[in-house]
Coordinates of C-alpha atoms in Angstrom, one line a residue:
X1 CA -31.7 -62.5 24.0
X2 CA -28.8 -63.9 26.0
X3 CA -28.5 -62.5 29.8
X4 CA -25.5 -60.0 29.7
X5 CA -22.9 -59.7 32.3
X6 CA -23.8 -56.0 34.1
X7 CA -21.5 -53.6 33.0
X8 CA -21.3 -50.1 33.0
X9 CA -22.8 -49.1 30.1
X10 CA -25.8 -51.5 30.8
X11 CA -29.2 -50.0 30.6
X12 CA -30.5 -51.0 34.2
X13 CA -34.3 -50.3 35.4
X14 CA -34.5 -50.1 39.1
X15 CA -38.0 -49.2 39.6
X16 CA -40.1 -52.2 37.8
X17 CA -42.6 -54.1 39.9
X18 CA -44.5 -57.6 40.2
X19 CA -47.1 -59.3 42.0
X20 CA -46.3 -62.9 42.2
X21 CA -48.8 -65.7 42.4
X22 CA -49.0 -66.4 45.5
X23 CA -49.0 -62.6 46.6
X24 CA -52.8 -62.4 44.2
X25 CA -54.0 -65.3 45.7
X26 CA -53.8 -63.2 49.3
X27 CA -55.2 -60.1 47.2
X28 CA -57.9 -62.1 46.0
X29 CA -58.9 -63.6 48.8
X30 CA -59.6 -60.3 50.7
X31 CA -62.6 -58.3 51.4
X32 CA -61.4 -54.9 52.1
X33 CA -58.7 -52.8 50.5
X34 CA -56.2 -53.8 49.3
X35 CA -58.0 -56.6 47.0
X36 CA -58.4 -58.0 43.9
X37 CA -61.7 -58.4 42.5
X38 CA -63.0 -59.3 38.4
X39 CA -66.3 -56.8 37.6
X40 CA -68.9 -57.8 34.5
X41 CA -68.0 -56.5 31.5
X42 CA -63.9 -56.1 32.4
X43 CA -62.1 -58.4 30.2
X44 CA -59.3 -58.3 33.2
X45 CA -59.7 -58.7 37.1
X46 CA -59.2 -54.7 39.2
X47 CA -56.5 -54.1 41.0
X48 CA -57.5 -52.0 44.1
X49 CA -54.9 -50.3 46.1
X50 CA -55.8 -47.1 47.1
X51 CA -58.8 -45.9 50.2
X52 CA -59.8 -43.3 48.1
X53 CA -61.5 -45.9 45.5
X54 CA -63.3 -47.6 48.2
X55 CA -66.5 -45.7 47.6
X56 CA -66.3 -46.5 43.8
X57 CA -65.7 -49.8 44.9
X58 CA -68.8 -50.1 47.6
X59 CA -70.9 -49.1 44.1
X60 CA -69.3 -51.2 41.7
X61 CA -70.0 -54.4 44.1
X62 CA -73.5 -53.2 44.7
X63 CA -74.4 -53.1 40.9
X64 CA -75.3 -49.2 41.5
X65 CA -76.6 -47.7 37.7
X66 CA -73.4 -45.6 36.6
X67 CA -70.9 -47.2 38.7
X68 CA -67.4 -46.7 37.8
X69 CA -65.0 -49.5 37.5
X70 CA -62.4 -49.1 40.7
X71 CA -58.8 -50.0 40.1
X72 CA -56.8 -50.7 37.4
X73 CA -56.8 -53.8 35.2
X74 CA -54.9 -56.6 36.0
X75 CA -52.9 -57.2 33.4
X76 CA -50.0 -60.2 32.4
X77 CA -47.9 -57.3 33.1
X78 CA -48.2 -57.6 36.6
X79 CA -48.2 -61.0 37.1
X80 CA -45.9 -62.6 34.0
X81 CA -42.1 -63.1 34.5
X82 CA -42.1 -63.7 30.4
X83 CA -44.1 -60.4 30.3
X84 CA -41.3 -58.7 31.8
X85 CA -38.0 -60.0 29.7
X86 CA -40.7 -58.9 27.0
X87 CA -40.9 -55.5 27.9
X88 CA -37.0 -55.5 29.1
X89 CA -36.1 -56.6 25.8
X90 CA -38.4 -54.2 23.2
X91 CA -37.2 -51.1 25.3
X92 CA -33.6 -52.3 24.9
X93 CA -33.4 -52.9 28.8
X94 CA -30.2 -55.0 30.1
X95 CA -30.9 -55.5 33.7
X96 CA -33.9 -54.6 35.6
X97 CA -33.9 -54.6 39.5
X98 CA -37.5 -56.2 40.5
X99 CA -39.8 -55.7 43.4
X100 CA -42.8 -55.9 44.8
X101 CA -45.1 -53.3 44.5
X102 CA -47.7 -51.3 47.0
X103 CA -49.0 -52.1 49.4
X104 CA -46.4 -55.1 49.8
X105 CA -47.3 -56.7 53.5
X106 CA -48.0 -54.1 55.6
X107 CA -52.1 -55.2 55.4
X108 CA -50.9 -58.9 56.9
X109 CA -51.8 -60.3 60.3
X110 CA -48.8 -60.4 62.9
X111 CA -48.5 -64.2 62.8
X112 CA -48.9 -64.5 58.9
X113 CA -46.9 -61.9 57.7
X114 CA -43.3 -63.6 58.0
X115 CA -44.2 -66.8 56.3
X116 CA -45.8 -64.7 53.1
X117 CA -42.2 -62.5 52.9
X118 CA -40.2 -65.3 53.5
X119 CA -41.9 -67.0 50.4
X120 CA -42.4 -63.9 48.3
X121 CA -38.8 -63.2 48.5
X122 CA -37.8 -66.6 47.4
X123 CA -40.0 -66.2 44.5
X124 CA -38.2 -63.1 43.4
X125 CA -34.9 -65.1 44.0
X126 CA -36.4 -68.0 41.5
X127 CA -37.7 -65.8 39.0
X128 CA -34.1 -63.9 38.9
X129 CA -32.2 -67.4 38.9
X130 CA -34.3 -68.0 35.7
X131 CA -32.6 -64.9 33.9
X132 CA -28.8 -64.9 35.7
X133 CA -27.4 -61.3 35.3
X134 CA -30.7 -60.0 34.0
X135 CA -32.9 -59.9 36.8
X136 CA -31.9 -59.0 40.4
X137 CA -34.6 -57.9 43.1
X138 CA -35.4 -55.8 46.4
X139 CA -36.9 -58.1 48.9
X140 CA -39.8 -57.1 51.2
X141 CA -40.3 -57.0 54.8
X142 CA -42.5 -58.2 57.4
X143 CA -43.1 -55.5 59.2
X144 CA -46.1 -56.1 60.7
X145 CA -43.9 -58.9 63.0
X146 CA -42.5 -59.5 65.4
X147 CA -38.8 -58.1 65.5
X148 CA -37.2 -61.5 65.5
X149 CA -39.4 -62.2 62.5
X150 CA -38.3 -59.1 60.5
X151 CA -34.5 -59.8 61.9
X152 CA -35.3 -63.3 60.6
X153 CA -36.4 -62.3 57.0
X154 CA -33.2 -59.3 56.8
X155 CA -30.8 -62.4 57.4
X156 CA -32.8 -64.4 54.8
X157 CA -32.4 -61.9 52.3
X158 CA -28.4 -61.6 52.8
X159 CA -28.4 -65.3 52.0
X160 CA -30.3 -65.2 48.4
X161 CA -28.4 -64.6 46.0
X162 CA -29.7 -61.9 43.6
X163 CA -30.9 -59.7 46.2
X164 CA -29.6 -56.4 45.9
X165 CA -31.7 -54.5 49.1
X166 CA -35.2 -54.1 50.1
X167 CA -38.6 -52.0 49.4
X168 CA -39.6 -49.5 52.1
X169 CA -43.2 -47.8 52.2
X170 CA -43.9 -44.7 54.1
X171 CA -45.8 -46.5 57.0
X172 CA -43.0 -48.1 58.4
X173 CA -44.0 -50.2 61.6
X174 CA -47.3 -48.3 61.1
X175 CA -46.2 -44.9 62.9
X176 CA -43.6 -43.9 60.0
X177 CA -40.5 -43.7 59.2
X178 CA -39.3 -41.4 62.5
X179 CA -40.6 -44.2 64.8
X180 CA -38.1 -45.3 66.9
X181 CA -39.0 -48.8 67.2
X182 CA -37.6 -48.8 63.2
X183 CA -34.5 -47.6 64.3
X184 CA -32.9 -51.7 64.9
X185 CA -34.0 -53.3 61.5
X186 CA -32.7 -50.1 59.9
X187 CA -29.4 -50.6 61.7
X188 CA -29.9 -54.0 60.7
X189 CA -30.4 -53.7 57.0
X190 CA -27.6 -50.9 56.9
X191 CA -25.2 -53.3 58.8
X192 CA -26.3 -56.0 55.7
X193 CA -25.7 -53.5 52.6
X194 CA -29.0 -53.8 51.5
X195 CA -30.0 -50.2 50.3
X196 CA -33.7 -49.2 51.2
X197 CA -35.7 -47.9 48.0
X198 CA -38.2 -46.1 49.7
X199 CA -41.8 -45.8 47.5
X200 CA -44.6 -44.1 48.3
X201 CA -48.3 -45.8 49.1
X202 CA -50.5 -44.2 51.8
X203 CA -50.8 -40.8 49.5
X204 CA -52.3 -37.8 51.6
X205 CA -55.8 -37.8 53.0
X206 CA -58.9 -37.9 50.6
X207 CA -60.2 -35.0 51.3
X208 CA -57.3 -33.0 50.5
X209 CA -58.1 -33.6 47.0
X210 CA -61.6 -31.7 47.8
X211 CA -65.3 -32.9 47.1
X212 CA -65.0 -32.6 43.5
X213 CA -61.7 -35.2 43.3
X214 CA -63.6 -38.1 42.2
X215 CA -63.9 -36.5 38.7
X216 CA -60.0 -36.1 38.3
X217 CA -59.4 -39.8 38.0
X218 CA -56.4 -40.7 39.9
X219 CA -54.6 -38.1 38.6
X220 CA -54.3 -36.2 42.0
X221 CA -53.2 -38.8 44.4
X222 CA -50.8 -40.0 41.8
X223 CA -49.0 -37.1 40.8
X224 CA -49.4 -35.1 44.0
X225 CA -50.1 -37.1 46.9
X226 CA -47.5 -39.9 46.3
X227 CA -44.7 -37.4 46.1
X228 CA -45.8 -35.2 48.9
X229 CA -45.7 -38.6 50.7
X230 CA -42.4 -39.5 50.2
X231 CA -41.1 -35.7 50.5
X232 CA -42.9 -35.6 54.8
X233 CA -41.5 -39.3 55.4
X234 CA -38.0 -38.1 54.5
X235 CA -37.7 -34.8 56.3
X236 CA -39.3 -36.7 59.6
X237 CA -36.3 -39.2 58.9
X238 CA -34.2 -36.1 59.1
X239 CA -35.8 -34.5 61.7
X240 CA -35.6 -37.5 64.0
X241 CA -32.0 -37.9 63.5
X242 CA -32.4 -40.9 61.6
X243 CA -29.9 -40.4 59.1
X244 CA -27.2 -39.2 62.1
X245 CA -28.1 -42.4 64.1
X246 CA -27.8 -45.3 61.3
X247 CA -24.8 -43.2 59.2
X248 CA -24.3 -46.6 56.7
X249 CA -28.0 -46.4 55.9
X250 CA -28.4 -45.9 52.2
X251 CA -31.7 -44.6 50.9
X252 CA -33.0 -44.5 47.4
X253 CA -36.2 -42.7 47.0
X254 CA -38.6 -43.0 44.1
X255 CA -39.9 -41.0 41.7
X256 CA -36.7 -38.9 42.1
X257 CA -37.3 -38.1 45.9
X258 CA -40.7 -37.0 45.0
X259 CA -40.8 -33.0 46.0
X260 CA -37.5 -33.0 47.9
X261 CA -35.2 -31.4 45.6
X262 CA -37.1 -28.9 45.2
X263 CA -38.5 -28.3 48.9
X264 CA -35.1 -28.7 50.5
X265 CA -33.9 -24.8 50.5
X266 CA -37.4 -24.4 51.8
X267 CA -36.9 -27.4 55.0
X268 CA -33.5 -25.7 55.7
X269 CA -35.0 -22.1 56.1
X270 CA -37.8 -23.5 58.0
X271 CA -35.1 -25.4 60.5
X272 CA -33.0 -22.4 60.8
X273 CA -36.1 -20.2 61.8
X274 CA -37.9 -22.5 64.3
X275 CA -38.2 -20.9 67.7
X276 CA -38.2 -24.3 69.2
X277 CA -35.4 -26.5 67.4
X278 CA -33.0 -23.5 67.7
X279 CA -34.3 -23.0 71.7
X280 CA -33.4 -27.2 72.3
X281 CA -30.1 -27.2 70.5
X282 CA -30.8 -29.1 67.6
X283 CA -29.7 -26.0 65.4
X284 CA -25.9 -25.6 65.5
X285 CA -22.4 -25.9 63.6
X286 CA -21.9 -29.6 63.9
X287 CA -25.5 -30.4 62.1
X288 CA -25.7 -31.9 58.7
X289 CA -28.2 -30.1 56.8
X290 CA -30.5 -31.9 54.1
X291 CA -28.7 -30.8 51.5
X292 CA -24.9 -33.1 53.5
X293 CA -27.7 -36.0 54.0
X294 CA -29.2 -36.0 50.5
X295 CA -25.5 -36.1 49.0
X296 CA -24.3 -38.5 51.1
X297 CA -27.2 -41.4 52.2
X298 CA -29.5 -40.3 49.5
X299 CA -30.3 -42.4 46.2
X300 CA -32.5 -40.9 43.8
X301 CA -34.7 -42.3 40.7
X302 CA -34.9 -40.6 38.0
X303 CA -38.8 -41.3 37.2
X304 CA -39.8 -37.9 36.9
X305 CA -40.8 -37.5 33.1
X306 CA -39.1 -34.4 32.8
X307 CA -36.0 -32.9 32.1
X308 CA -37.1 -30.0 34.5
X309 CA -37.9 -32.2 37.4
X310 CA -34.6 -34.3 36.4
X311 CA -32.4 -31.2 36.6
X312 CA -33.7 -30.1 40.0
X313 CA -32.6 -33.9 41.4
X314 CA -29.5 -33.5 39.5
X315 CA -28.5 -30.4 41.2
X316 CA -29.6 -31.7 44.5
X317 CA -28.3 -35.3 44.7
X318 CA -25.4 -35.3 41.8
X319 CA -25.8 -37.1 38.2
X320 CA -23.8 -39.9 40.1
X321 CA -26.6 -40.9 42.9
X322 CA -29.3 -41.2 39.7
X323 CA -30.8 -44.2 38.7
X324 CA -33.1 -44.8 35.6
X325 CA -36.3 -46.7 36.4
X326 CA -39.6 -47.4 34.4
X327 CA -42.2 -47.9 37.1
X328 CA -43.1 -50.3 35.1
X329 CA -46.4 -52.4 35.0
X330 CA -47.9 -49.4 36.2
X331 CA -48.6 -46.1 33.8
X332 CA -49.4 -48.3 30.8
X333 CA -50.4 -46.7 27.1
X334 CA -53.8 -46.7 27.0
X335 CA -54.0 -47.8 23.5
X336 CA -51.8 -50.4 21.9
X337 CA -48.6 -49.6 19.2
X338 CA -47.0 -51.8 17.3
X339 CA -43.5 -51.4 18.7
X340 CA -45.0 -52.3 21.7
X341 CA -43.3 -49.4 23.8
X342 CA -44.3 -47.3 26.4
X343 CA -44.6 -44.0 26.5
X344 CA -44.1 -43.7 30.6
X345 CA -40.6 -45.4 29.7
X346 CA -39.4 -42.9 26.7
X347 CA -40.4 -39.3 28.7
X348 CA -37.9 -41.0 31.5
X349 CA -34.9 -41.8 28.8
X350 CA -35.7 -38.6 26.8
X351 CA -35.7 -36.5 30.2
X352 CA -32.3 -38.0 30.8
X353 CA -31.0 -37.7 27.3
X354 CA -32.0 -33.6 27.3
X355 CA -30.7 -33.1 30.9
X356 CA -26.7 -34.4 30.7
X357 CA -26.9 -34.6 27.0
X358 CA -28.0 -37.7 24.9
X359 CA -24.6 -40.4 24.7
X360 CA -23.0 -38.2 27.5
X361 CA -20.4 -39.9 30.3
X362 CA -23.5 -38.4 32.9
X363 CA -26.1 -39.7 30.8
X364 CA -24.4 -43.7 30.6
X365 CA -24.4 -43.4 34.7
X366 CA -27.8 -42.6 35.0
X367 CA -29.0 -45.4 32.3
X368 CA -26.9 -47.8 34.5
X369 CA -23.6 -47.3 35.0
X370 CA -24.5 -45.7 38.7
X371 CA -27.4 -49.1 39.3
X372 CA -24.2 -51.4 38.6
X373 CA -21.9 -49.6 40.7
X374 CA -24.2 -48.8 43.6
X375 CA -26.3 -51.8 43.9
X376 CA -23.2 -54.7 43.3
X377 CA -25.0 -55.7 39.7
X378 CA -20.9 -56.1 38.7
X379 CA -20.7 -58.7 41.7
X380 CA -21.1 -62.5 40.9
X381 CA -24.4 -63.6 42.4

């Protein structure tokens, strides 16, 4: 399939991931969470990402009788740059916008962590110069560096050429996204254009899930505690004055800002009500509310798998700050079809098609048309 120019009726994935090589040979080299291990009997190595499979994981190693398998399997998917124009081209996918997935650096030593993003970023940039108007890429941070090292790697990524912005966990410098140490490199990546796409990681504590979580799968953290995760990082932002104090900072959250459309009525009551804000001044006229900063530095997904949960970040953000996305490796079908499609992938276009209406003007934004325009795909790399 020849690599089309990005135009705005292009179908663009923004959400896909990949681990490249020389990110699995750090994963497999590790002892503790995150790692990469192979288990007898799996035909493919475990990915481990999350704490809460670190019990499962303690059994597994030991050989325990009735251990469960941790992770999930590491698959060509992950790891396979063919794998990926593959899936791009049997879901009819134009453009996809690549980057590294969870838990990205954020487990590296100070003094290694700015050599491993400087050379996961220009593996991205390679593996997009291989496919020219196909592939472009968020790049990843060191932010477990020095500042001049994450200053360093920001101007790095404003020199490659299909770099389009950069991925953001929850964690931040380690304190979250309200720390005021992050408040230069976000200046810094705003003053850059290089949007933020904010994803989710860290979940909510283990034993929110309750004693009997371990026989839910991953079901819980996934669906509940990755949103919820995203939803407290963004009203802290807000909160903070975050959004006030970098005003070019562009945000697009994942899996369609996780609870926040939904939960933002709810935040504005609560601000309105609190004793304390009110009492300190920080409840007045002059203040944005979420609802000003949502339309205005706010970016969302539309990985939701619903036309429900799609109409609720419709309403919130506008069909014009939506962007399609597959999430793609992760979310696989658990048994193989001969199209070779995915099922996570067709609940996102169908939610889309039954929300603005299937062939609509809103619907050919949120496919791509909004990606393009937003994220520079139209620009000559």
């Amino acid at each position: 399939m020849a690599a089309p120019s990005p135009n705005m009726t292009a179908i663009v994935d923004i959400h896909t991931h990949m681990y490249p090589p020389s990110y699995i040979k750090i994963l497999e080299s590790r002892a503790a969470i995150p790692l990469v291990r192979s288990f007898p009997g799996a035909t493919d190595p475990r990915l481990i990402l999350l704490q809460a499979e670190a019990e499962s994981l303690d059994d597994a190693l030991a050989g325990r009788p009735g251990a469960k398998v941790p992770g999930r399997p590491l698959t060509s998917d992950y790891t396979s740059l063919d794998q990926k124009v593959r899936f791009m081209d049997a879901h009819h996918i134009d453009v996809s916008v690549i980057s590294l997935a969870n838990p990205w650096l954020d487990f590296l030593a100070p003094d290694a962590s700015g050599q491993v993003g400087a050379q996961v970023n220009a593996e991205f940039n390679d593996m997009c110069a291989r496919h020219p108007g196909r592939l472009f890429f968020f790049g990843t941070l060191p932010l477990t560096a020095p500042l001049d090292a994450i200053r360093a790697s920001i101007t790095q990524l404003t020199t490659l050429k299909y770099c389009r912005g950069i991925i953001l966990g929850t964690s931040g410098l380690g304190k979250g996204l309200d720390d005021p140490d992050l408040l230069p490199i976000l200046e810094a990546v705003a003053a850059a254009r290089l949007t933020v796409f904010l994803h989710p990681h860290y979940g909510l504590p283990n034993a929110v899930w309750g004693p009997r979580a371990a026989d839910y799968g991953h079901v819980l953290p996934l669906a509940l505690g990755f949103p919820m995760e995203t939803t407290i990082a963004v009203a802290r932002m807000y909160l903070a004055g975050v959004f006030d104090r970098v005003r070019d900072l562009r945000m697009l959250l994942a899996h369609s800002g996780g609870t926040l459309p939904f939960l933002a009525g709810r935040i504005e009551s609560c601000i309105l009500h609190d004793g304390q804000l009110v009492a300190e001044g920080k409840v007045g006229p002059a203040r944005r509310t979420v609802w000003d900063v949502v339309r205005e530095q706010v970016y969302l997904d539309a990985v939701i798998y619903s036309e429900v949960g799609l109409k609720a970040a419709i309403d919130a953000s506008g069909a014009d700050r939506l962007m399609f996305g597959t999430d793609h490796p992760f979310f696989p079908p658990l048994q193989a079809n001969e199209q070779g499609t995915w099922e996570s992938v067709s609940l996102n276009a169908e939610a889309v098609a039954k929300a603005v209406g299937e062939g609509s003007a809103e619907a050919k934004a949120i496919m791509g048309g909004n990606a393009v325009r937003i994220l520079r795909l139209h620009e000559e790399p």
